[in-house]
GROMACS .gro file of C-alpha atoms in nm:
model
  139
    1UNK     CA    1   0.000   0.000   0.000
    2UNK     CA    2   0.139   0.313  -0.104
    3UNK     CA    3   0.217   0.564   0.188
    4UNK     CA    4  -0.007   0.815   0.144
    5UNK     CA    5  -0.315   0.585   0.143
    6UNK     CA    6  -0.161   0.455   0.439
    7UNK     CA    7  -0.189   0.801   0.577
    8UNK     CA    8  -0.519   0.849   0.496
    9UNK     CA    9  -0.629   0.492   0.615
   10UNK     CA   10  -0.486   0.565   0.993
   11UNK     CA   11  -0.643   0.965   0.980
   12UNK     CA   12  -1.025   0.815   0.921
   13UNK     CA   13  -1.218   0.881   1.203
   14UNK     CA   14  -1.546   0.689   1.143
   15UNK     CA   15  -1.833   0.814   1.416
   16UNK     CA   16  -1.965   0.501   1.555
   17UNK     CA   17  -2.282   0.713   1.652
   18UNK     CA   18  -2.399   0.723   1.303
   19UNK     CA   19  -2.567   0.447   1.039
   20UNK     CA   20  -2.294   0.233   0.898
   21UNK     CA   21  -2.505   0.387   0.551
   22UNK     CA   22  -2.433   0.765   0.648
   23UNK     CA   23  -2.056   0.724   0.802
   24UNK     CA   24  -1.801   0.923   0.618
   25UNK     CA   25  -1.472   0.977   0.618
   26UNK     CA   26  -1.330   1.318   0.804
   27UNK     CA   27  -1.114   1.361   0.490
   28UNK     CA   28  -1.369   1.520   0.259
   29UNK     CA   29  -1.176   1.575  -0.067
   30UNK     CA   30  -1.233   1.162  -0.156
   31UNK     CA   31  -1.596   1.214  -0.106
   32UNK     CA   32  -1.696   1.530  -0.242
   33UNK     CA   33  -2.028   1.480  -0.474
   34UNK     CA   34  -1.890   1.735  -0.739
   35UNK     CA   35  -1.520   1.820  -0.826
   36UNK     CA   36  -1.458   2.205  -0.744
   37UNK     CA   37  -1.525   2.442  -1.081
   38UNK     CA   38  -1.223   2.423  -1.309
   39UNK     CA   39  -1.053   2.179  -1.163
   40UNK     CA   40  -0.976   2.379  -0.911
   41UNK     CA   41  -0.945   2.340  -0.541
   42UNK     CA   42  -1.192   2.561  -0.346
   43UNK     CA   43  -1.514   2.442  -0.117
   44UNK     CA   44  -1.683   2.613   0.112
   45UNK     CA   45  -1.679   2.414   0.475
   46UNK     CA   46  -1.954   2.515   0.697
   47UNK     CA   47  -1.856   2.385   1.055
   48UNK     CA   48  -2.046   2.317   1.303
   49UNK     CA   49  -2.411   2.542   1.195
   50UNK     CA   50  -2.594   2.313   1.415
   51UNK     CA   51  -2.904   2.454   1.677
   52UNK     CA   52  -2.735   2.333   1.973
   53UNK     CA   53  -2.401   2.569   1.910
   54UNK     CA   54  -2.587   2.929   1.796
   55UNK     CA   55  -2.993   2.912   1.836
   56UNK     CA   56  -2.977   2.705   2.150
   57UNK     CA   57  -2.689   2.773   2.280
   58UNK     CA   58  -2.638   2.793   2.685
   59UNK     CA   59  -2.762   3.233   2.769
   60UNK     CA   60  -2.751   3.360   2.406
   61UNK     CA   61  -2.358   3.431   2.401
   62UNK     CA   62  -2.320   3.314   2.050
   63UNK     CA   63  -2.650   3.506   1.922
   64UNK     CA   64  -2.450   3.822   2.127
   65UNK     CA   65  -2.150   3.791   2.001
   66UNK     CA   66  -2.231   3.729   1.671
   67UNK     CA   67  -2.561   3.877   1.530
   68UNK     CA   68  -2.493   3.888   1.197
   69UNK     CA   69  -2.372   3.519   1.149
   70UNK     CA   70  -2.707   3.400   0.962
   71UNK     CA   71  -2.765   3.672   0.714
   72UNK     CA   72  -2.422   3.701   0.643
   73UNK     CA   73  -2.380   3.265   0.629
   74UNK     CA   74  -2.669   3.228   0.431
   75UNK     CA   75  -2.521   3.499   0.155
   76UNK     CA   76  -2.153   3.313   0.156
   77UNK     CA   77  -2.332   2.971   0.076
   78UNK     CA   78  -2.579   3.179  -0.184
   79UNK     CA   79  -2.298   3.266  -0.323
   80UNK     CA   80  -2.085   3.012  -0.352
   81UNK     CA   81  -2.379   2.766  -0.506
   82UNK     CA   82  -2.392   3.061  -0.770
   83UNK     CA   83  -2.031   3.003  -0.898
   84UNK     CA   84  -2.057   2.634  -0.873
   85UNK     CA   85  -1.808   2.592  -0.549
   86UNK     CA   86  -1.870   2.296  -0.372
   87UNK     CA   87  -2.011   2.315   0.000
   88UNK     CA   88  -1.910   2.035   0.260
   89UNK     CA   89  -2.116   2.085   0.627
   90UNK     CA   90  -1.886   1.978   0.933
   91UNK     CA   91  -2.141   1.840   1.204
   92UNK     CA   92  -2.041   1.800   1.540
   93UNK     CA   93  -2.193   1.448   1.630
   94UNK     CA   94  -2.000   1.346   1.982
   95UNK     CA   95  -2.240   1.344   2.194
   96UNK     CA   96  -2.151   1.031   2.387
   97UNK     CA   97  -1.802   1.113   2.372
   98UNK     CA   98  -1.665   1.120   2.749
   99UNK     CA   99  -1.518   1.469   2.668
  100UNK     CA  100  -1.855   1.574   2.662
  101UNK     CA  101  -1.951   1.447   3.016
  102UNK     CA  102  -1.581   1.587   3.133
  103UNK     CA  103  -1.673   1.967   3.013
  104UNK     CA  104  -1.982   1.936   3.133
  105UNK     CA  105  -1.935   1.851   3.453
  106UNK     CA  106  -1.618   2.141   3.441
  107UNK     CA  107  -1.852   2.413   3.309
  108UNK     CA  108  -2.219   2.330   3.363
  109UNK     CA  109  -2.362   2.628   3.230
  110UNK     CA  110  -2.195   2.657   2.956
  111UNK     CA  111  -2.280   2.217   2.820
  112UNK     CA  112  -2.644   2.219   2.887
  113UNK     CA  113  -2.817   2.148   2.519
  114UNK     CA  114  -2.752   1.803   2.345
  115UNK     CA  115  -2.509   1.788   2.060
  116UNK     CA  116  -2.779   1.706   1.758
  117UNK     CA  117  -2.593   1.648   1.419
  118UNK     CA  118  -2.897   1.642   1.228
  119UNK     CA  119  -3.036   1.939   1.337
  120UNK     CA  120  -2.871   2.268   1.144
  121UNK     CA  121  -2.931   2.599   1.151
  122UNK     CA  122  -3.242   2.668   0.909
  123UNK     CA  123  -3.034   2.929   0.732
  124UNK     CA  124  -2.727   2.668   0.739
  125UNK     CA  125  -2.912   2.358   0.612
  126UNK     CA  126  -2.761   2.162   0.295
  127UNK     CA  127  -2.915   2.130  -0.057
  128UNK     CA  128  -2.955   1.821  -0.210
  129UNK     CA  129  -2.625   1.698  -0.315
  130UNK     CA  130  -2.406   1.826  -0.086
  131UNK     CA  131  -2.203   1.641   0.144
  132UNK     CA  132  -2.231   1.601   0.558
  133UNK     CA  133  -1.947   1.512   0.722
  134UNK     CA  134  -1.980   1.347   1.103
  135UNK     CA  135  -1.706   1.458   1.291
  136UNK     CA  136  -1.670   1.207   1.601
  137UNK     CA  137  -1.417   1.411   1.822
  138UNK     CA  138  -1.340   1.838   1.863
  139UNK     CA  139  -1.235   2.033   1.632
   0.00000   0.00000   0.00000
């Protein structure tokens, strides 16, 4: 087996938490469902536009600090569906993890609302055809 394969092999992170039919890979660029435009080698990767993380997040603090996030993330993936750039969502989906009791338990009110991967922001929600990615671990 050539190295790099071997690379990628060992860096594949499958989430055990989702349907052996929707597990992907956490390297992306093998499973895109369309090639970037030209040949090229630019996607858009929303991460982590899930309820849990912005609309119900723990006392507003990501609505606060960041107001503007879904007009101005619904006109970046407008826009890049317009020229034809690919779009990959990033979906935290470690809710089981032990990390995730740990940081609870160490910051209470900050870990209160379930991590739901299939549950985006409305304004963050793939088309048909794009991809969803399951990340099993942090960023």
């Amino acid at each position: 087996m050539p190295l790099l394969q071997g690379l990628r092999d060992a860096l594949r992170l499958p989430n055990p938490r989702v349907d052996s039919s929707r597990r992907r890979s956490l390297l992306a660029a093998d499973h895109l469902a369309s090639p970037p435009p030209n040949g090229g080698s630019t996607a858009l990767i929303v991460v982590d536009a899930q309820r849990c993380w912005y609309s119900n997040a723990a006392n507003g603090r990501a609505r606060t600090a960041f107001p503007a996030l879904p007009q101005r993330l619904k006109a970046l993936l407008e826009g890049a569906r317009q020229e034809g750039i690919p779009v990959v969502h990033l979906r935290a989906s470690y809710e089981s993890s032990p990390h995730v009791s740990t940081m609870r338990r160490l910051n209470p009110s900050l870990n209160i609302n379930p991590i739901v991967p299939d549950d985006p922001e409305p304004w963050a929600r793939e088309l048909e055809g794009e991809d969803v990615i399951y990340k099993s671990t942090f960023d």
